[in-house]
């Protein structure tokens, strides 16, 4: 994924905007990343809301899930590779 090996971490919190997070990945690691938000049963690219904070993105996802009566995502449910 990278031409050079970079090591480090990406600092973020609920007030970090999507744009800030994506830009940090690019400047720190040379990686172009794209944040998605789950909306109901589909994943949306957040390009039109890149100025929103991660908390705003999460709240919008929770609001849609609640409106559609969808169970919240289990953050511990993932494949281990």
PDB file of N, CA, C and O in Angstrom:
ATOM      1  N   UNK A   1       0.807  -1.204   0.000  1.00  0.00           N
ATOM      2  CA  UNK A   1       0.000   0.000   0.000  1.00  0.00           C
ATOM      3  C   UNK A   1       0.850   1.268   0.000  1.00  0.00           C
ATOM      4  O   UNK A   1       0.409   2.290  -0.466  1.00  0.00           O
ATOM      5  N   UNK A   2       2.043   1.169   0.554  1.00  0.00           N
ATOM      6  CA  UNK A   2       2.905   2.335   0.661  1.00  0.00           C
ATOM      7  C   UNK A   2       4.217   2.088  -0.072  1.00  0.00           C
ATOM      8  O   UNK A   2       4.712   0.975  -0.109  1.00  0.00           O
ATOM      9  N   UNK A   3       4.773   3.174  -0.604  1.00  0.00           N
ATOM     10  CA  UNK A   3       6.080   3.065  -1.233  1.00  0.00           C
ATOM     11  C   UNK A   3       7.175   2.999  -0.181  1.00  0.00           C
ATOM     12  O   UNK A   3       8.168   2.330  -0.355  1.00  0.00           O
ATOM     13  N   UNK A   4       6.988   3.714   0.909  1.00  0.00           N
ATOM     14  CA  UNK A   4       7.955   3.717   1.996  1.00  0.00           C
ATOM     15  C   UNK A   4       7.292   3.183   3.250  1.00  0.00           C
ATOM     16  O   UNK A   4       6.093   3.317   3.439  1.00  0.00           O
ATOM     17  N   UNK A   5       8.096   2.611   4.108  1.00  0.00           N
ATOM     18  CA  UNK A   5       7.567   2.102   5.366  1.00  0.00           C
ATOM     19  C   UNK A   5       7.511   3.230   6.398  1.00  0.00           C
ATOM     20  O   UNK A   5       8.532   3.831   6.712  1.00  0.00           O
ATOM     21  N   UNK A   6       6.321   3.531   6.857  1.00  0.00           N
ATOM     22  CA  UNK A   6       6.122   4.547   7.886  1.00  0.00           C
ATOM     23  C   UNK A   6       5.517   3.879   9.113  1.00  0.00           C
ATOM     24  O   UNK A   6       4.676   3.000   8.991  1.00  0.00           O
ATOM     25  N   UNK A   7       5.936   4.312  10.271  1.00  0.00           N
ATOM     26  CA  UNK A   7       5.397   3.780  11.516  1.00  0.00           C
ATOM     27  C   UNK A   7       4.852   4.941  12.332  1.00  0.00           C
ATOM     28  O   UNK A   7       5.373   6.046  12.273  1.00  0.00           O
ATOM     29  N   UNK A   8       3.822   4.671  13.070  1.00  0.00           N
ATOM     30  CA  UNK A   8       3.260   5.710  13.925  1.00  0.00           C
ATOM     31  C   UNK A   8       1.799   5.462  14.193  1.00  0.00           C
ATOM     32  O   UNK A   8       1.251   4.413  13.863  1.00  0.00           O
ATOM     33  N   UNK A   9       1.177   6.445  14.779  1.00  0.00           N
ATOM     34  CA  UNK A   9      -0.242   6.352  15.092  1.00  0.00           C
ATOM     35  C   UNK A   9      -0.937   7.621  14.627  1.00  0.00           C
ATOM     36  O   UNK A   9      -0.309   8.640  14.377  1.00  0.00           O
ATOM     37  N   UNK A  10      -2.240   7.534  14.519  1.00  0.00           N
ATOM     38  CA  UNK A  10      -3.067   8.661  14.098  1.00  0.00           C
ATOM     39  C   UNK A  10      -3.883   9.107  15.297  1.00  0.00           C
ATOM     40  O   UNK A  10      -4.773   8.375  15.746  1.00  0.00           O
ATOM     41  N   UNK A  11      -3.604  10.290  15.838  1.00  0.00           N
ATOM     42  CA  UNK A  11      -4.418  10.771  16.955  1.00  0.00           C
ATOM     43  C   UNK A  11      -5.772  11.274  16.439  1.00  0.00           C
ATOM     44  O   UNK A  11      -5.843  11.962  15.420  1.00  0.00           O
ATOM     45  N   UNK A  12      -6.839  10.901  17.117  1.00  0.00           N
ATOM     46  CA  UNK A  12      -8.174  11.381  16.757  1.00  0.00           C
ATOM     47  C   UNK A  12      -9.071  11.283  17.972  1.00  0.00           C
ATOM     48  O   UNK A  12      -8.765  10.600  18.949  1.00  0.00           O
ATOM     49  N   UNK A  13     -10.196  11.980  17.903  1.00  0.00           N
ATOM     50  CA  UNK A  13     -11.214  11.902  18.943  1.00  0.00           C
ATOM     51  C   UNK A  13     -12.558  12.207  18.289  1.00  0.00           C
ATOM     52  O   UNK A  13     -12.635  12.367  17.065  1.00  0.00           O
ATOM     53  N   UNK A  14     -13.602  12.284  19.080  1.00  0.00           N
ATOM     54  CA  UNK A  14     -14.945  12.517  18.538  1.00  0.00           C
ATOM     55  C   UNK A  14     -15.093  13.844  17.826  1.00  0.00           C
ATOM     56  O   UNK A  14     -15.990  14.015  17.000  1.00  0.00           O
ATOM     57  N   UNK A  15     -14.217  14.812  18.129  1.00  0.00           N
ATOM     58  CA  UNK A  15     -14.309  16.132  17.508  1.00  0.00           C
ATOM     59  C   UNK A  15     -13.467  16.256  16.234  1.00  0.00           C
ATOM     60  O   UNK A  15     -13.489  17.269  15.566  1.00  0.00           O
ATOM     61  N   UNK A  16     -12.733  15.197  15.877  1.00  0.00           N
ATOM     62  CA  UNK A  16     -11.959  15.186  14.638  1.00  0.00           C
ATOM     63  C   UNK A  16     -12.932  15.117  13.468  1.00  0.00           C
ATOM     64  O   UNK A  16     -13.874  14.330  13.484  1.00  0.00           O
ATOM     65  N   UNK A  17     -12.709  15.959  12.460  1.00  0.00           N
ATOM     66  CA  UNK A  17     -13.574  15.886  11.278  1.00  0.00           C
ATOM     67  C   UNK A  17     -13.082  14.765  10.361  1.00  0.00           C
ATOM     68  O   UNK A  17     -11.928  14.337  10.432  1.00  0.00           O
ATOM     69  N   UNK A  18     -13.967  14.322   9.502  1.00  0.00           N
ATOM     70  CA  UNK A  18     -13.614  13.296   8.526  1.00  0.00           C
ATOM     71  C   UNK A  18     -12.457  13.797   7.665  1.00  0.00           C
ATOM     72  O   UNK A  18     -11.487  13.075   7.424  1.00  0.00           O
ATOM     73  N   UNK A  19     -12.534  15.042   7.226  1.00  0.00           N
ATOM     74  CA  UNK A  19     -11.470  15.616   6.398  1.00  0.00           C
ATOM     75  C   UNK A  19     -10.133  15.593   7.124  1.00  0.00           C
ATOM     76  O   UNK A  19      -9.111  15.208   6.536  1.00  0.00           O
ATOM     77  N   UNK A  20     -10.122  15.978   8.387  1.00  0.00           N
ATOM     78  CA  UNK A  20      -8.883  15.970   9.164  1.00  0.00           C
ATOM     79  C   UNK A  20      -8.310  14.555   9.262  1.00  0.00           C
ATOM     80  O   UNK A  20      -7.099  14.365   9.106  1.00  0.00           O
ATOM     81  N   UNK A  21      -9.156  13.580   9.528  1.00  0.00           N
ATOM     82  CA  UNK A  21      -8.702  12.197   9.665  1.00  0.00           C
ATOM     83  C   UNK A  21      -8.124  11.677   8.346  1.00  0.00           C
ATOM     84  O   UNK A  21      -7.023  11.118   8.314  1.00  0.00           O
ATOM     85  N   UNK A  22      -8.855  11.879   7.260  1.00  0.00           N
ATOM     86  CA  UNK A  22      -8.379  11.416   5.961  1.00  0.00           C
ATOM     87  C   UNK A  22      -7.077  12.111   5.572  1.00  0.00           C
ATOM     88  O   UNK A  22      -6.147  11.474   5.061  1.00  0.00           O
ATOM     89  N   UNK A  23      -6.992  13.414   5.834  1.00  0.00           N
ATOM     90  CA  UNK A  23      -5.788  14.174   5.499  1.00  0.00           C
ATOM     91  C   UNK A  23      -4.595  13.724   6.349  1.00  0.00           C
ATOM     92  O   UNK A  23      -3.462  13.672   5.857  1.00  0.00           O
ATOM     93  N   UNK A  24      -4.826  13.386   7.604  1.00  0.00           N
ATOM     94  CA  UNK A  24      -3.753  12.915   8.469  1.00  0.00           C
ATOM     95  C   UNK A  24      -3.174  11.601   7.954  1.00  0.00           C
ATOM     96  O   UNK A  24      -1.955  11.411   7.953  1.00  0.00           O
ATOM     97  N   UNK A  25      -4.027  10.690   7.495  1.00  0.00           N
ATOM     98  CA  UNK A  25      -3.535   9.444   6.910  1.00  0.00           C
ATOM     99  C   UNK A  25      -2.661   9.729   5.685  1.00  0.00           C
ATOM    100  O   UNK A  25      -1.627   9.098   5.475  1.00  0.00           O
ATOM    101  N   UNK A  26      -3.081  10.696   4.871  1.00  0.00           N
ATOM    102  CA  UNK A  26      -2.331  11.031   3.670  1.00  0.00           C
ATOM    103  C   UNK A  26      -0.976  11.648   4.012  1.00  0.00           C
ATOM    104  O   UNK A  26       0.053  11.213   3.490  1.00  0.00           O
ATOM    105  N   UNK A  27      -0.965  12.631   4.901  1.00  0.00           N
ATOM    106  CA  UNK A  27       0.291  13.305   5.213  1.00  0.00           C
ATOM    107  C   UNK A  27       1.232  12.443   6.053  1.00  0.00           C
ATOM    108  O   UNK A  27       2.445  12.486   5.859  1.00  0.00           O
ATOM    109  N   UNK A  28       0.689  11.663   6.964  1.00  0.00           N
ATOM    110  CA  UNK A  28       1.539  10.859   7.847  1.00  0.00           C
ATOM    111  C   UNK A  28       2.040   9.577   7.189  1.00  0.00           C
ATOM    112  O   UNK A  28       3.171   9.168   7.427  1.00  0.00           O
ATOM    113  N   UNK A  29       1.192   8.953   6.369  1.00  0.00           N
ATOM    114  CA  UNK A  29       1.531   7.640   5.831  1.00  0.00           C
ATOM    115  C   UNK A  29       1.457   7.533   4.311  1.00  0.00           C
ATOM    116  O   UNK A  29       1.720   6.477   3.746  1.00  0.00           O
ATOM    117  N   UNK A  30       1.030   8.607   3.657  1.00  0.00           N
ATOM    118  CA  UNK A  30       0.898   8.561   2.209  1.00  0.00           C
ATOM    119  C   UNK A  30      -0.248   7.694   1.736  1.00  0.00           C
ATOM    120  O   UNK A  30      -0.255   7.222   0.606  1.00  0.00           O
ATOM    121  N   UNK A  31      -1.237   7.485   2.609  1.00  0.00           N
ATOM    122  CA  UNK A  31      -2.389   6.638   2.278  1.00  0.00           C
ATOM    123  C   UNK A  31      -3.625   7.485   2.021  1.00  0.00           C
ATOM    124  O   UNK A  31      -3.996   8.325   2.838  1.00  0.00           O
ATOM    125  N   UNK A  32      -4.257   7.254   0.888  1.00  0.00           N
ATOM    126  CA  UNK A  32      -5.544   7.883   0.604  1.00  0.00           C
ATOM    127  C   UNK A  32      -6.622   6.977   1.186  1.00  0.00           C
ATOM    128  O   UNK A  32      -6.805   5.850   0.716  1.00  0.00           O
ATOM    129  N   UNK A  33      -7.306   7.444   2.217  1.00  0.00           N
ATOM    130  CA  UNK A  33      -8.361   6.656   2.840  1.00  0.00           C
ATOM    131  C   UNK A  33      -9.698   7.356   2.651  1.00  0.00           C
ATOM    132  O   UNK A  33      -9.751   8.564   2.409  1.00  0.00           O
ATOM    133  N   UNK A  34     -10.774   6.607   2.752  1.00  0.00           N
ATOM    134  CA  UNK A  34     -12.115   7.155   2.642  1.00  0.00           C
ATOM    135  C   UNK A  34     -12.950   6.618   3.787  1.00  0.00           C
ATOM    136  O   UNK A  34     -13.014   5.409   3.993  1.00  0.00           O
ATOM    137  N   UNK A  35     -13.580   7.522   4.523  1.00  0.00           N
ATOM    138  CA  UNK A  35     -14.461   7.147   5.629  1.00  0.00           C
ATOM    139  C   UNK A  35     -15.851   6.873   5.076  1.00  0.00           C
ATOM    140  O   UNK A  35     -16.341   7.601   4.212  1.00  0.00           O
ATOM    141  N   UNK A  36     -16.471   5.820   5.585  1.00  0.00           N
ATOM    142  CA  UNK A  36     -17.850   5.477   5.239  1.00  0.00           C
ATOM    143  C   UNK A  36     -18.692   5.520   6.503  1.00  0.00           C
ATOM    144  O   UNK A  36     -18.184   5.321   7.601  1.00  0.00           O
ATOM    145  N   UNK A  37     -19.996   5.773   6.335  1.00  0.00           N
ATOM    146  CA  UNK A  37     -20.929   5.769   7.464  1.00  0.00           C
ATOM    147  C   UNK A  37     -22.062   4.803   7.119  1.00  0.00           C
ATOM    148  O   UNK A  37     -22.616   4.837   6.023  1.00  0.00           O
ATOM    149  N   UNK A  38     -22.388   3.931   8.062  1.00  0.00           N
ATOM    150  CA  UNK A  38     -23.496   3.010   7.842  1.00  0.00           C
ATOM    151  C   UNK A  38     -24.802   3.775   8.018  1.00  0.00           C
ATOM    152  O   UNK A  38     -25.035   4.439   9.008  1.00  0.00           O
ATOM    153  N   UNK A  39     -25.659   3.671   7.013  1.00  0.00           N
ATOM    154  CA  UNK A  39     -26.953   4.348   7.018  1.00  0.00           C
ATOM    155  C   UNK A  39     -28.008   3.297   6.707  1.00  0.00           C
ATOM    156  O   UNK A  39     -28.181   2.899   5.558  1.00  0.00           O
ATOM    157  N   UNK A  40     -28.670   2.826   7.743  1.00  0.00           N
ATOM    158  CA  UNK A  40     -29.606   1.719   7.564  1.00  0.00           C
ATOM    159  C   UNK A  40     -28.801   0.465   7.304  1.00  0.00           C
ATOM    160  O   UNK A  40     -27.962   0.083   8.104  1.00  0.00           O
ATOM    161  N   UNK A  41     -29.030  -0.152   6.152  1.00  0.00           N
ATOM    162  CA  UNK A  41     -28.303  -1.371   5.795  1.00  0.00           C
ATOM    163  C   UNK A  41     -27.242  -1.135   4.731  1.00  0.00           C
ATOM    164  O   UNK A  41     -26.706  -2.083   4.174  1.00  0.00           O
ATOM    165  N   UNK A  42     -26.951   0.126   4.415  1.00  0.00           N
ATOM    166  CA  UNK A  42     -25.949   0.423   3.390  1.00  0.00           C
ATOM    167  C   UNK A  42     -24.847   1.296   3.968  1.00  0.00           C
ATOM    168  O   UNK A  42     -25.040   1.972   4.980  1.00  0.00           O
ATOM    169  N   UNK A  43     -23.701   1.260   3.324  1.00  0.00           N
ATOM    170  CA  UNK A  43     -22.566   2.091   3.713  1.00  0.00           C
ATOM    171  C   UNK A  43     -22.469   3.252   2.737  1.00  0.00           C
ATOM    172  O   UNK A  43     -22.435   3.044   1.521  1.00  0.00           O
ATOM    173  N   UNK A  44     -22.432   4.477   3.262  1.00  0.00           N
ATOM    174  CA  UNK A  44     -22.347   5.681   2.443  1.00  0.00           C
ATOM    175  C   UNK A  44     -20.960   6.298   2.520  1.00  0.00           C
ATOM    176  O   UNK A  44     -20.373   6.385   3.593  1.00  0.00           O
ATOM    177  N   UNK A  45     -20.464   6.747   1.387  1.00  0.00           N
ATOM    178  CA  UNK A  45     -19.233   7.534   1.366  1.00  0.00           C
ATOM    179  C   UNK A  45     -19.568   8.890   1.972  1.00  0.00           C
ATOM    180  O   UNK A  45     -20.620   9.457   1.695  1.00  0.00           O
ATOM    181  N   UNK A  46     -18.701   9.413   2.808  1.00  0.00           N
ATOM    182  CA  UNK A  46     -19.010  10.644   3.549  1.00  0.00           C
ATOM    183  C   UNK A  46     -18.485  11.909   2.875  1.00  0.00           C
ATOM    184  O   UNK A  46     -18.355  12.942   3.516  1.00  0.00           O
ATOM    185  N   UNK A  47     -18.209  11.862   1.569  1.00  0.00           N
ATOM    186  CA  UNK A  47     -17.593  13.022   0.913  1.00  0.00           C
ATOM    187  C   UNK A  47     -18.414  14.297   1.058  1.00  0.00           C
ATOM    188  O   UNK A  47     -17.841  15.372   1.200  1.00  0.00           O
ATOM    189  N   UNK A  48     -19.724  14.207   1.044  1.00  0.00           N
ATOM    190  CA  UNK A  48     -20.537  15.425   1.177  1.00  0.00           C
ATOM    191  C   UNK A  48     -20.619  15.917   2.621  1.00  0.00           C
ATOM    192  O   UNK A  48     -21.077  17.029   2.874  1.00  0.00           O
ATOM    193  N   UNK A  49     -20.152  15.104   3.568  1.00  0.00           N
ATOM    194  CA  UNK A  49     -20.171  15.514   4.976  1.00  0.00           C
ATOM    195  C   UNK A  49     -18.781  15.400   5.598  1.00  0.00           C
ATOM    196  O   UNK A  49     -18.648  15.149   6.792  1.00  0.00           O
ATOM    197  N   UNK A  50     -17.740  15.615   4.786  1.00  0.00           N
ATOM    198  CA  UNK A  50     -16.364  15.540   5.293  1.00  0.00           C
ATOM    199  C   UNK A  50     -16.064  16.595   6.351  1.00  0.00           C
ATOM    200  O   UNK A  50     -15.118  16.440   7.115  1.00  0.00           O
ATOM    201  N   UNK A  51     -16.874  17.653   6.405  1.00  0.00           N
ATOM    202  CA  UNK A  51     -16.654  18.688   7.419  1.00  0.00           C
ATOM    203  C   UNK A  51     -17.324  18.331   8.750  1.00  0.00           C
ATOM    204  O   UNK A  51     -17.157  19.034   9.735  1.00  0.00           O
ATOM    205  N   UNK A  52     -18.055  17.228   8.805  1.00  0.00           N
ATOM    206  CA  UNK A  52     -18.673  16.774  10.047  1.00  0.00           C
ATOM    207  C   UNK A  52     -17.618  16.096  10.923  1.00  0.00           C
ATOM    208  O   UNK A  52     -16.681  15.482  10.425  1.00  0.00           O
ATOM    209  N   UNK A  53     -17.835  16.162  12.228  1.00  0.00           N
ATOM    210  CA  UNK A  53     -16.967  15.442  13.146  1.00  0.00           C
ATOM    211  C   UNK A  53     -17.340  13.955  13.126  1.00  0.00           C
ATOM    212  O   UNK A  53     -18.414  13.571  12.649  1.00  0.00           O
ATOM    213  N   UNK A  54     -16.446  13.136  13.655  1.00  0.00           N
ATOM    214  CA  UNK A  54     -16.742  11.706  13.753  1.00  0.00           C
ATOM    215  C   UNK A  54     -17.973  11.471  14.622  1.00  0.00           C
ATOM    216  O   UNK A  54     -18.784  10.577  14.334  1.00  0.00           O
ATOM    217  N   UNK A  55     -18.137  12.280  15.661  1.00  0.00           N
ATOM    218  CA  UNK A  55     -19.327  12.163  16.521  1.00  0.00           C
ATOM    219  C   UNK A  55     -20.597  12.467  15.724  1.00  0.00           C
ATOM    220  O   UNK A  55     -21.602  11.762  15.860  1.00  0.00           O
ATOM    221  N   UNK A  56     -20.554  13.501  14.885  1.00  0.00           N
ATOM    222  CA  UNK A  56     -21.726  13.827  14.064  1.00  0.00           C
ATOM    223  C   UNK A  56     -22.041  12.683  13.096  1.00  0.00           C
ATOM    224  O   UNK A  56     -23.213  12.348  12.893  1.00  0.00           O
ATOM    225  N   UNK A  57     -21.004  12.096  12.507  1.00  0.00           N
ATOM    226  CA  UNK A  57     -21.209  10.958  11.596  1.00  0.00           C
ATOM    227  C   UNK A  57     -21.853   9.795  12.351  1.00  0.00           C
ATOM    228  O   UNK A  57     -22.819   9.190  11.879  1.00  0.00           O
ATOM    229  N   UNK A  58     -21.320   9.488  13.532  1.00  0.00           N
ATOM    230  CA  UNK A  58     -21.864   8.391  14.328  1.00  0.00           C
ATOM    231  C   UNK A  58     -23.295   8.667  14.767  1.00  0.00           C
ATOM    232  O   UNK A  58     -24.143   7.771  14.743  1.00  0.00           O
ATOM    233  N   UNK A  59     -23.572   9.888  15.157  1.00  0.00           N
ATOM    234  CA  UNK A  59     -24.927  10.246  15.594  1.00  0.00           C
ATOM    235  C   UNK A  59     -25.921  10.112  14.441  1.00  0.00           C
ATOM    236  O   UNK A  59     -27.035   9.631  14.629  1.00  0.00           O
ATOM    237  N   UNK A  60     -25.526  10.541  13.249  1.00  0.00           N
ATOM    238  CA  UNK A  60     -26.392  10.397  12.080  1.00  0.00           C
ATOM    239  C   UNK A  60     -26.675   8.925  11.805  1.00  0.00           C
ATOM    240  O   UNK A  60     -27.802   8.535  11.534  1.00  0.00           O
ATOM    241  N   UNK A  61     -25.638   8.088  11.894  1.00  0.00           N
ATOM    242  CA  UNK A  61     -25.830   6.649  11.698  1.00  0.00           C
ATOM    243  C   UNK A  61     -26.752   6.057  12.737  1.00  0.00           C
ATOM    244  O   UNK A  61     -27.629   5.250  12.426  1.00  0.00           O
ATOM    245  N   UNK A  62     -26.577   6.450  14.003  1.00  0.00           N
ATOM    246  CA  UNK A  62     -27.456   5.954  15.078  1.00  0.00           C
ATOM    247  C   UNK A  62     -28.897   6.408  14.858  1.00  0.00           C
ATOM    248  O   UNK A  62     -29.844   5.642  15.054  1.00  0.00           O
ATOM    249  N   UNK A  63     -29.061   7.656  14.433  1.00  0.00           N
ATOM    250  CA  UNK A  63     -30.399   8.207  14.208  1.00  0.00           C
ATOM    251  C   UNK A  63     -31.141   7.440  13.111  1.00  0.00           C
ATOM    252  O   UNK A  63     -32.310   7.093  13.276  1.00  0.00           O
ATOM    253  N   UNK A  64     -30.454   7.177  12.016  1.00  0.00           N
ATOM    254  CA  UNK A  64     -31.072   6.427  10.917  1.00  0.00           C
ATOM    255  C   UNK A  64     -31.416   5.008  11.372  1.00  0.00           C
ATOM    256  O   UNK A  64     -32.501   4.505  11.103  1.00  0.00           O
ATOM    257  N   UNK A  65     -30.497   4.362  12.092  1.00  0.00           N
ATOM    258  CA  UNK A  65     -30.730   2.996  12.577  1.00  0.00           C
ATOM    259  C   UNK A  65     -31.935   2.965  13.510  1.00  0.00           C
ATOM    260  O   UNK A  65     -32.766   2.052  13.431  1.00  0.00           O
ATOM    261  N   UNK A  66     -32.027   3.959  14.382  1.00  0.00           N
ATOM    262  CA  UNK A  66     -33.152   4.009  15.312  1.00  0.00           C
ATOM    263  C   UNK A  66     -34.456   4.234  14.551  1.00  0.00           C
ATOM    264  O   UNK A  66     -35.466   3.585  14.831  1.00  0.00           O
ATOM    265  N   UNK A  67     -34.433   5.129  13.578  1.00  0.00           N
ATOM    266  CA  UNK A  67     -35.627   5.417  12.776  1.00  0.00           C
ATOM    267  C   UNK A  67     -36.084   4.173  12.014  1.00  0.00           C
ATOM    268  O   UNK A  67     -37.288   3.914  11.903  1.00  0.00           O
ATOM    269  N   UNK A  68     -35.119   3.402  11.491  1.00  0.00           N
ATOM    270  CA  UNK A  68     -35.454   2.203  10.728  1.00  0.00           C
ATOM    271  C   UNK A  68     -35.570   0.965  11.608  1.00  0.00           C
ATOM    272  O   UNK A  68     -35.798  -0.138  11.118  1.00  0.00           O
ATOM    273  N   UNK A  69     -35.386   1.155  12.939  1.00  0.00           N
ATOM    274  CA  UNK A  69     -35.486   0.067  13.905  1.00  0.00           C
ATOM    275  C   UNK A  69     -34.479  -1.048  13.616  1.00  0.00           C
ATOM    276  O   UNK A  69     -34.806  -2.237  13.622  1.00  0.00           O
ATOM    277  N   UNK A  70     -33.219  -0.645  13.354  1.00  0.00           N
ATOM    278  CA  UNK A  70     -32.136  -1.584  13.065  1.00  0.00           C
ATOM    279  C   UNK A  70     -31.273  -1.719  14.307  1.00  0.00           C
ATOM    280  O   UNK A  70     -30.946  -0.738  14.966  1.00  0.00           O
ATOM    281  N   UNK A  71     -30.886  -2.962  14.616  1.00  0.00           N
ATOM    282  CA  UNK A  71     -30.023  -3.209  15.764  1.00  0.00           C
ATOM    283  C   UNK A  71     -28.674  -2.520  15.563  1.00  0.00           C
ATOM    284  O   UNK A  71     -28.152  -2.514  14.455  1.00  0.00           O
ATOM    285  N   UNK A  72     -28.095  -1.965  16.640  1.00  0.00           N
ATOM    286  CA  UNK A  72     -26.773  -1.342  16.514  1.00  0.00           C
ATOM    287  C   UNK A  72     -25.707  -2.358  16.129  1.00  0.00           C
ATOM    288  O   UNK A  72     -25.827  -3.545  16.433  1.00  0.00           O
ATOM    289  N   UNK A  73     -24.683  -1.875  15.446  1.00  0.00           N
ATOM    290  CA  UNK A  73     -23.557  -2.714  15.028  1.00  0.00           C
ATOM    291  C   UNK A  73     -22.801  -3.207  16.255  1.00  0.00           C
ATOM    292  O   UNK A  73     -22.541  -2.448  17.182  1.00  0.00           O
ATOM    293  N   UNK A  74     -22.444  -4.494  16.266  1.00  0.00           N
ATOM    294  CA  UNK A  74     -21.622  -5.055  17.335  1.00  0.00           C
ATOM    295  C   UNK A  74     -20.163  -4.797  16.968  1.00  0.00           C
ATOM    296  O   UNK A  74     -19.620  -5.430  16.063  1.00  0.00           O
ATOM    297  N   UNK A  75     -19.521  -3.841  17.649  1.00  0.00           N
ATOM    298  CA  UNK A  75     -18.150  -3.464  17.325  1.00  0.00           C
ATOM    299  C   UNK A  75     -17.145  -4.569  17.609  1.00  0.00           C
ATOM    300  O   UNK A  75     -16.015  -4.515  17.129  1.00  0.00           O
ATOM    301  N   UNK A  76     -17.540  -5.578  18.373  1.00  0.00           N
ATOM    302  CA  UNK A  76     -16.653  -6.697  18.651  1.00  0.00           C
ATOM    303  C   UNK A  76     -16.813  -7.840  17.652  1.00  0.00           C
ATOM    304  O   UNK A  76     -16.100  -8.829  17.713  1.00  0.00           O
ATOM    305  N   UNK A  77     -17.749  -7.701  16.713  1.00  0.00           N
ATOM    306  CA  UNK A  77     -17.993  -8.726  15.708  1.00  0.00           C
ATOM    307  C   UNK A  77     -17.123  -8.445  14.488  1.00  0.00           C
ATOM    308  O   UNK A  77     -17.448  -7.595  13.667  1.00  0.00           O
ATOM    309  N   UNK A  78     -15.997  -9.129  14.403  1.00  0.00           N
ATOM    310  CA  UNK A  78     -15.102  -8.948  13.260  1.00  0.00           C
ATOM    311  C   UNK A  78     -14.310 -10.220  12.988  1.00  0.00           C
ATOM    312  O   UNK A  78     -14.185 -11.085  13.844  1.00  0.00           O
ATOM    313  N   UNK A  79     -13.832 -10.323  11.774  1.00  0.00           N
ATOM    314  CA  UNK A  79     -13.008 -11.464  11.397  1.00  0.00           C
ATOM    315  C   UNK A  79     -11.578 -11.210  11.819  1.00  0.00           C
ATOM    316  O   UNK A  79     -11.060 -10.112  11.675  1.00  0.00           O
ATOM    317  N   UNK A  80     -10.927 -12.214  12.342  1.00  0.00           N
ATOM    318  CA  UNK A  80      -9.523 -12.109  12.735  1.00  0.00           C
ATOM    319  C   UNK A  80      -8.683 -12.792  11.665  1.00  0.00           C
ATOM    320  O   UNK A  80      -8.899 -13.954  11.358  1.00  0.00           O
ATOM    321  N   UNK A  81      -7.755 -12.064  11.095  1.00  0.00           N
ATOM    322  CA  UNK A  81      -6.885 -12.610  10.051  1.00  0.00           C
ATOM    323  C   UNK A  81      -5.465 -12.584  10.511  1.00  0.00           C
ATOM    324  O   UNK A  81      -5.004 -11.759  11.155  1.00  0.00           O
TER     325      UNK A  81
END
